[in-house]
């Protein structure tokens, strides 16, 4: 099977982001953004998803708030998954899961139809 990896970069006037993804990884991550909670959530996302994820991101917090950084990381991460999955061979179109962790239940539904 071809390695399912991707590197995607995005630079705007507000952000500078680089994402490297290995879908068939082991859950290792190196996350460096200026948003501590986001770093933690992305580390858990990688760990529990069993894929390797490296993200380096910076954003302009002086003129605007952190929403551009959050938004652009989501855009680049989605692009990296799309690129790494390529033709999506052997993958079911959709899935869902609920996971209780600490004081919350996370519910996720994914559709990768394109």
Backbone as a chain_set.jsonl record, in Angstrom:
{"seq": "XXXXXXXXXXXXXXXXXXXXXXXXXXXXXXXXXXXXXXXXXXXXXXXXXXXXXXXXXXXXXXXXXXXXXXXXXXXXXXXXXXXXXXXXXXXXXXXXXXXXXXXXXXXXXXXXXX", "coords": {"N": [[0.838, -1.178, 0.0], [0.487, 2.207, -0.803], [2.201, 4.833, 0.905], [0.373, 6.862, 3.066], [0.655, 9.967, 3.28], [1.133, 13.496, 3.821], [2.107, 16.888, 3.264], [1.194, 20.133, 3.926], [1.097, 23.6, 3.377], [0.218, 26.907, 4.408], [0.041, 30.312, 3.981], [-1.033, 33.375, 5.062], [-2.113, 36.815, 5.421], [-2.655, 36.898, 8.093], [-1.832, 34.437, 9.247], [0.626, 31.742, 9.425], [1.151, 28.593, 8.498], [2.077, 25.169, 8.788], [1.533, 21.824, 8.079], [2.207, 18.447, 8.621], [1.318, 15.202, 7.918], [0.901, 11.784, 8.701], [-1.021, 9.273, 7.995], [-1.017, 6.51, 8.551], [0.324, 6.151, 11.05], [1.634, 6.19, 14.406], [0.535, 7.671, 16.374], [2.104, 9.75, 17.23], [3.038, 13.136, 17.877], [3.959, 16.524, 17.099], [3.243, 19.472, 18.069], [2.982, 22.877, 17.607], [1.616, 25.699, 18.302], [0.37, 29.028, 18.964], [-1.652, 28.671, 20.771], [-2.495, 27.253, 23.602], [-4.555, 25.379, 24.545], [-5.532, 24.43, 22.098], [-3.214, 23.16, 21.121], [-3.045, 21.013, 22.941], [-5.483, 19.655, 22.388], [-5.072, 18.903, 19.713], [-2.871, 17.213, 20.008], [-4.076, 15.099, 21.446], [-5.965, 14.317, 19.537], [-4.301, 13.296, 17.512], [-2.979, 11.254, 18.976], [-5.098, 9.497, 19.854], [-6.205, 8.969, 17.389], [-4.277, 7.529, 16.153], [-2.5, 8.486, 14.197], [0.322, 10.211, 12.813], [1.284, 13.533, 13.465], [2.454, 16.68, 12.685], [2.507, 20.016, 13.445], [3.134, 23.375, 12.82], [2.468, 26.578, 13.673], [1.777, 30.042, 13.392], [0.303, 33.138, 14.371], [-1.354, 36.325, 13.935], [-1.877, 37.988, 16.697], [-2.01, 40.516, 17.623], [-3.424, 42.434, 16.107], [-5.747, 41.092, 15.479], [-7.92, 38.542, 16.878], [-7.531, 35.111, 18.081], [-9.014, 33.578, 16.317], [-8.501, 33.375, 13.52], [-6.182, 31.836, 13.406], [-7.04, 29.381, 14.559], [-9.062, 28.708, 12.666], [-7.606, 28.601, 10.209], [-5.772, 26.548, 10.732], [-7.542, 24.396, 10.886], [-8.452, 24.378, 8.205], [-6.045, 23.774, 6.797], [-5.368, 21.316, 7.956], [-7.55, 19.747, 7.108], [-7.069, 19.833, 4.325], [-4.65, 18.439, 4.275], [-5.429, 15.856, 5.124], [-7.145, 15.21, 2.983], [-5.329, 15.22, 0.826], [-3.514, 13.201, 1.663], [-5.17, 10.947, 1.744], [-5.746, 10.543, -0.896], [-7.017, 8.661, -3.435], [-8.802, 7.44, -1.79], [-9.028, 4.679, -1.553], [-10.252, 1.595, -0.305], [-11.521, 2.623, 1.919], [-14.296, 3.161, 4.002], [-17.17, 5.182, 3.36], [-18.389, 6.785, 5.408], [-18.518, 7.331, 9.004], [-19.023, 7.044, 12.581], [-18.601, 7.974, 16.039], [-18.731, 7.909, 19.632], [-17.182, 9.15, 22.495], [-16.536, 8.944, 25.879], [-14.796, 11.139, 27.948], [-13.069, 12.368, 30.612], [-14.965, 14.969, 31.827], [-16.811, 15.099, 29.777], [-18.617, 14.081, 26.779], [-17.502, 13.236, 23.706], [-18.719, 13.496, 20.473], [-18.508, 12.352, 17.216], [-18.965, 12.582, 13.755], [-18.143, 11.548, 10.566], [-17.859, 12.175, 7.107], [-16.461, 11.274, 4.197], [-16.979, 11.7, 1.504], [-16.217, 13.456, -0.422]], "CA": [[0.0, 0.0, 0.0], [1.205, 3.477, -0.863], [2.175, 5.591, 2.16], [-0.621, 7.93, 3.072], [1.271, 11.106, 3.96], [0.988, 14.777, 3.127], [2.541, 18.132, 3.884], [0.475, 21.265, 3.351], [1.446, 24.883, 3.992], [-0.674, 28.026, 4.087], [0.499, 31.587, 4.541], [-1.937, 34.484, 4.778], [-1.667, 38.009, 6.138], [-2.84, 36.668, 9.534], [-1.263, 33.186, 9.757], [1.635, 30.978, 8.694], [0.872, 27.251, 9.019], [2.61, 23.995, 8.109], [1.018, 20.57, 8.638], [2.679, 17.194, 8.049], [0.431, 14.151, 8.402], [1.095, 10.395, 8.284], [-2.245, 8.607, 8.458], [-0.689, 5.181, 9.082], [1.377, 6.372, 12.031], [1.524, 5.548, 15.718], [-0.038, 8.609, 17.34], [3.103, 10.727, 17.668], [2.76, 14.48, 17.385], [4.745, 17.7, 17.48], [2.301, 20.561, 17.822], [3.463, 24.161, 18.109], [0.801, 26.85, 17.93], [0.332, 29.938, 20.107], [-2.888, 28.439, 21.509], [-2.219, 26.094, 24.444], [-5.623, 24.382, 24.528], [-5.54, 23.828, 20.763], [-2.085, 22.217, 21.087], [-3.437, 19.831, 23.712], [-6.538, 18.942, 21.67], [-4.484, 18.294, 18.522], [-2.057, 16.089, 20.482], [-5.007, 14.007, 21.748], [-6.523, 13.928, 18.239], [-3.282, 12.452, 16.896], [-2.744, 10.079, 19.832], [-6.234, 8.569, 19.801], [-6.435, 8.618, 15.99], [-3.136, 6.714, 15.714], [-1.766, 9.028, 13.059], [1.384, 11.132, 13.209], [0.895, 14.878, 13.096], [3.343, 17.788, 13.037], [1.922, 21.311, 13.078], [3.787, 24.6, 13.266], [1.583, 27.664, 13.271], [1.865, 31.335, 14.069], [-0.799, 33.997, 13.977], [-1.319, 37.714, 14.357], [-2.775, 38.203, 17.833], [-1.983, 41.93, 18.008], [-4.494, 43.154, 15.429], [-6.962, 40.265, 15.497], [-7.873, 37.494, 17.906], [-6.99, 33.816, 17.679], [-9.899, 32.783, 15.468], [-7.888, 33.091, 12.218], [-5.246, 30.724, 13.591], [-7.871, 28.174, 14.69], [-9.728, 28.444, 11.395], [-6.645, 28.217, 9.176], [-5.25, 25.213, 11.062], [-8.58, 23.46, 10.451], [-8.42, 24.319, 6.736], [-4.828, 23.076, 6.359], [-5.479, 19.93, 8.4], [-8.475, 19.105, 6.173], [-6.364, 19.67, 3.05], [-3.64, 17.384, 4.441], [-6.138, 14.57, 5.096], [-7.605, 14.97, 1.608], [-4.158, 14.897, 0.013], [-2.958, 11.914, 2.096], [-6.103, 9.868, 1.411], [-5.651, 10.401, -2.341], [-8.24, 8.138, -4.063], [-9.614, 6.884, -0.698], [-9.213, 3.24, -1.769], [-10.374, 0.746, 0.874], [-12.09, 3.356, 3.041], [-15.749, 3.345, 4.0], [-17.494, 6.588, 3.135], [-18.708, 7.538, 6.611], [-18.45, 6.635, 10.281], [-19.286, 7.898, 13.738], [-18.192, 7.425, 17.331], [-18.873, 8.733, 20.831], [-16.156, 8.769, 23.463], [-16.56, 9.693, 27.136], [-13.464, 11.438, 28.445], [-13.131, 13.342, 31.69], [-16.329, 15.391, 32.155], [-17.598, 15.33, 28.561], [-18.722, 13.025, 25.773], [-17.253, 13.762, 22.372], [-19.425, 12.773, 19.42], [-17.935, 12.718, 15.926], [-19.476, 11.936, 12.56], [-17.282, 11.922, 9.449], [-18.263, 11.734, 5.775], [-15.366, 11.663, 3.305], [-17.446, 11.455, 0.145], [-15.558, 14.37, -1.345]], "C": [[0.885, 1.244, 0.0], [1.102, 4.197, 0.476], [1.2, 6.746, 2.043], [-0.093, 9.084, 3.927], [1.022, 12.37, 3.145], [1.613, 15.882, 3.959], [1.842, 19.264, 3.152], [0.868, 22.52, 4.121], [0.464, 25.941, 3.528], [-0.129, 29.273, 4.768], [-0.476, 32.666, 4.086], [-1.393, 35.721, 5.494], [-1.777, 37.823, 7.648], [-2.097, 35.454, 10.077], [-0.183, 32.625, 8.845], [1.6, 29.575, 9.283], [1.501, 26.185, 8.146], [2.099, 22.755, 8.837], [1.65, 19.409, 7.884], [1.918, 16.075, 8.728], [0.861, 12.805, 7.85], [-0.077, 9.604, 8.85], [-1.942, 7.26, 9.11], [0.464, 5.272, 10.069], [1.118, 5.624, 13.322], [0.926, 6.464, 16.779], [0.956, 9.616, 17.885], [2.756, 12.101, 17.092], [3.79, 15.475, 17.886], [3.882, 18.894, 17.093], [2.853, 21.847, 18.435], [2.608, 25.272, 17.506], [0.824, 27.797, 19.129], [-0.896, 29.741, 21.003], [-2.747, 27.139, 22.299], [-3.288, 25.021, 24.405], [-5.702, 23.685, 23.176], [-4.403, 22.823, 20.616], [-2.472, 20.907, 21.76], [-4.484, 19.003, 22.95], [-5.99, 18.248, 20.42], [-3.571, 17.118, 18.883], [-2.943, 14.883, 20.779], [-5.637, 13.45, 20.477], [-5.573, 12.963, 17.533], [-3.098, 11.147, 17.667], [-3.869, 9.055, 19.693], [-6.579, 8.15, 18.374], [-5.36, 7.727, 15.407], [-2.535, 7.176, 14.395], [-0.746, 10.031, 13.581], [1.07, 12.51, 12.645], [1.918, 15.885, 13.6], [2.673, 19.068, 12.543], [2.775, 22.423, 13.67], [2.919, 25.736, 12.747], [1.88, 28.925, 14.066], [0.728, 32.199, 13.543], [-0.646, 35.395, 14.541], [-2.348, 37.939, 15.454], [-2.847, 39.671, 18.235], [-3.145, 42.705, 17.388], [-5.821, 42.401, 15.485], [-6.827, 39.208, 16.586], [-7.407, 36.165, 17.313], [-7.872, 33.042, 16.702], [-9.309, 32.476, 14.095], [-6.928, 31.911, 12.317], [-6.006, 29.415, 13.726], [-8.46, 27.766, 13.347], [-8.746, 27.927, 10.341], [-5.985, 26.874, 9.472], [-6.263, 24.156, 10.635], [-8.593, 23.282, 8.94], [-7.231, 23.487, 6.263], [-4.866, 21.606, 6.769], [-6.428, 19.143, 7.478], [-7.83, 18.861, 4.824], [-5.335, 18.553, 3.126], [-4.301, 16.009, 4.432], [-6.592, 14.232, 3.674], [-6.458, 14.532, 0.709], [-3.607, 13.512, 0.364], [-3.864, 10.745, 1.717], [-6.164, 9.594, -0.081], [-6.969, 9.903, -2.935], [-9.181, 7.449, -3.068], [-9.89, 5.381, -0.851], [-9.268, 2.494, -0.441], [-10.994, 1.422, 2.087], [-13.602, 3.429, 2.898], [-16.048, 4.835, 3.949], [-17.712, 7.367, 4.421], [-18.592, 6.668, 7.851], [-18.756, 7.6, 11.405], [-18.846, 7.188, 15.006], [-18.504, 8.427, 18.426], [-17.873, 8.229, 21.849], [-16.32, 9.609, 24.728], [-15.135, 9.901, 27.63], [-13.567, 12.6, 29.429], [-14.588, 13.716, 31.947], [-17.223, 15.604, 30.943], [-17.714, 14.047, 27.737], [-18.509, 13.685, 24.435], [-17.98, 12.884, 21.366], [-18.911, 13.281, 18.068], [-18.606, 11.909, 14.822], [-18.645, 12.462, 11.389], [-17.843, 11.343, 8.157], [-17.171, 12.207, 4.824], [-15.738, 11.408, 1.84], [-16.767, 12.37, -0.876], [-16.316, 15.655, -1.451]], "O": [[1.89, 1.316, 0.707], [0.05, 4.18, 1.114], [1.199, 7.497, 1.068], [-0.357, 9.164, 5.127], [0.74, 12.317, 1.948], [1.643, 15.822, 5.189], [1.886, 19.35, 1.925], [0.962, 22.51, 5.348], [-0.055, 25.887, 2.413], [0.126, 29.283, 5.972], [-0.715, 32.848, 2.892], [-0.324, 35.667, 6.103], [-1.085, 38.5, 8.408], [-1.757, 35.432, 11.26], [-0.085, 32.976, 7.669], [1.975, 29.38, 10.439], [1.469, 26.274, 6.918], [2.217, 22.649, 10.058], [1.635, 19.383, 6.654], [1.87, 15.998, 9.956], [1.154, 12.689, 6.66], [-0.116, 9.304, 10.044], [-2.554, 6.912, 10.119], [1.459, 4.559, 9.942], [0.475, 4.575, 13.339], [0.82, 6.084, 17.945], [0.688, 10.269, 18.894], [2.25, 12.214, 15.975], [4.402, 15.299, 18.94], [3.811, 19.27, 15.923], [3.153, 21.9, 19.628], [2.83, 25.722, 16.382], [1.26, 27.401, 20.21], [-1.15, 30.553, 21.893], [-2.865, 26.051, 21.735], [-2.959, 23.846, 24.244], [-5.917, 22.474, 23.117], [-4.6, 21.748, 20.049], [-2.252, 19.826, 21.213], [-4.371, 17.779, 22.881], [-6.399, 17.131, 20.102], [-3.506, 16.135, 18.144], [-2.601, 13.761, 20.406], [-5.82, 12.239, 20.355], [-6.002, 11.931, 17.016], [-3.066, 10.067, 17.076], [-3.612, 7.877, 19.442], [-7.177, 7.095, 18.167], [-5.504, 7.221, 14.294], [-2.111, 6.361, 13.576], [-0.923, 10.621, 14.646], [0.645, 12.643, 11.497], [2.214, 15.939, 14.794], [2.318, 19.184, 11.37], [3.096, 22.416, 14.858], [2.665, 25.847, 11.548], [2.193, 28.874, 15.256], [0.254, 32.017, 12.422], [0.093, 35.62, 15.499], [-3.542, 38.066, 15.182], [-3.652, 40.04, 19.091], [-3.775, 43.528, 18.051], [-6.888, 43.012, 15.533], [-5.748, 39.009, 17.143], [-6.944, 36.114, 16.173], [-7.502, 31.941, 16.295], [-9.587, 31.41, 13.545], [-6.868, 31.08, 11.411], [-5.655, 28.432, 13.073], [-8.364, 26.607, 12.946], [-9.02, 26.937, 9.664], [-5.668, 26.132, 8.542], [-5.882, 23.127, 10.079], [-8.728, 22.163, 8.445], [-7.387, 22.599, 5.426], [-4.438, 20.742, 6.004], [-6.136, 18.004, 7.113], [-8.018, 17.798, 4.232], [-5.157, 17.802, 2.167], [-3.788, 15.086, 3.799], [-6.437, 13.098, 3.22], [-6.594, 13.592, -0.074], [-3.271, 12.735, -0.53], [-3.371, 9.662, 1.401], [-6.592, 8.515, -0.491], [-7.951, 10.645, -2.94], [-10.23, 6.935, -3.456], [-10.885, 4.878, -0.329], [-8.442, 2.724, 0.442], [-10.992, 0.85, 3.177], [-14.125, 3.718, 1.823], [-15.267, 5.651, 4.44], [-17.263, 8.508, 4.523], [-18.571, 5.44, 7.77], [-18.751, 8.816, 11.217], [-18.732, 5.963, 15.043], [-18.54, 9.635, 18.19], [-17.73, 7.022, 22.045], [-16.253, 10.837, 24.671], [-14.358, 8.951, 27.72], [-14.088, 13.667, 29.106], [-15.385, 12.833, 32.264], [-18.281, 16.223, 31.058], [-17.005, 13.069, 27.972], [-19.25, 14.594, 24.062], [-17.865, 11.659, 21.41], [-18.884, 14.486, 17.814], [-18.789, 10.698, 14.948], [-18.465, 13.671, 11.239], [-18.25, 10.182, 8.106], [-16.974, 13.411, 4.659], [-14.911, 10.959, 1.046], [-16.756, 12.069, -2.07], [-15.909, 16.553, -2.188]]}, "num_chains": 1, "name": "protein.A"}
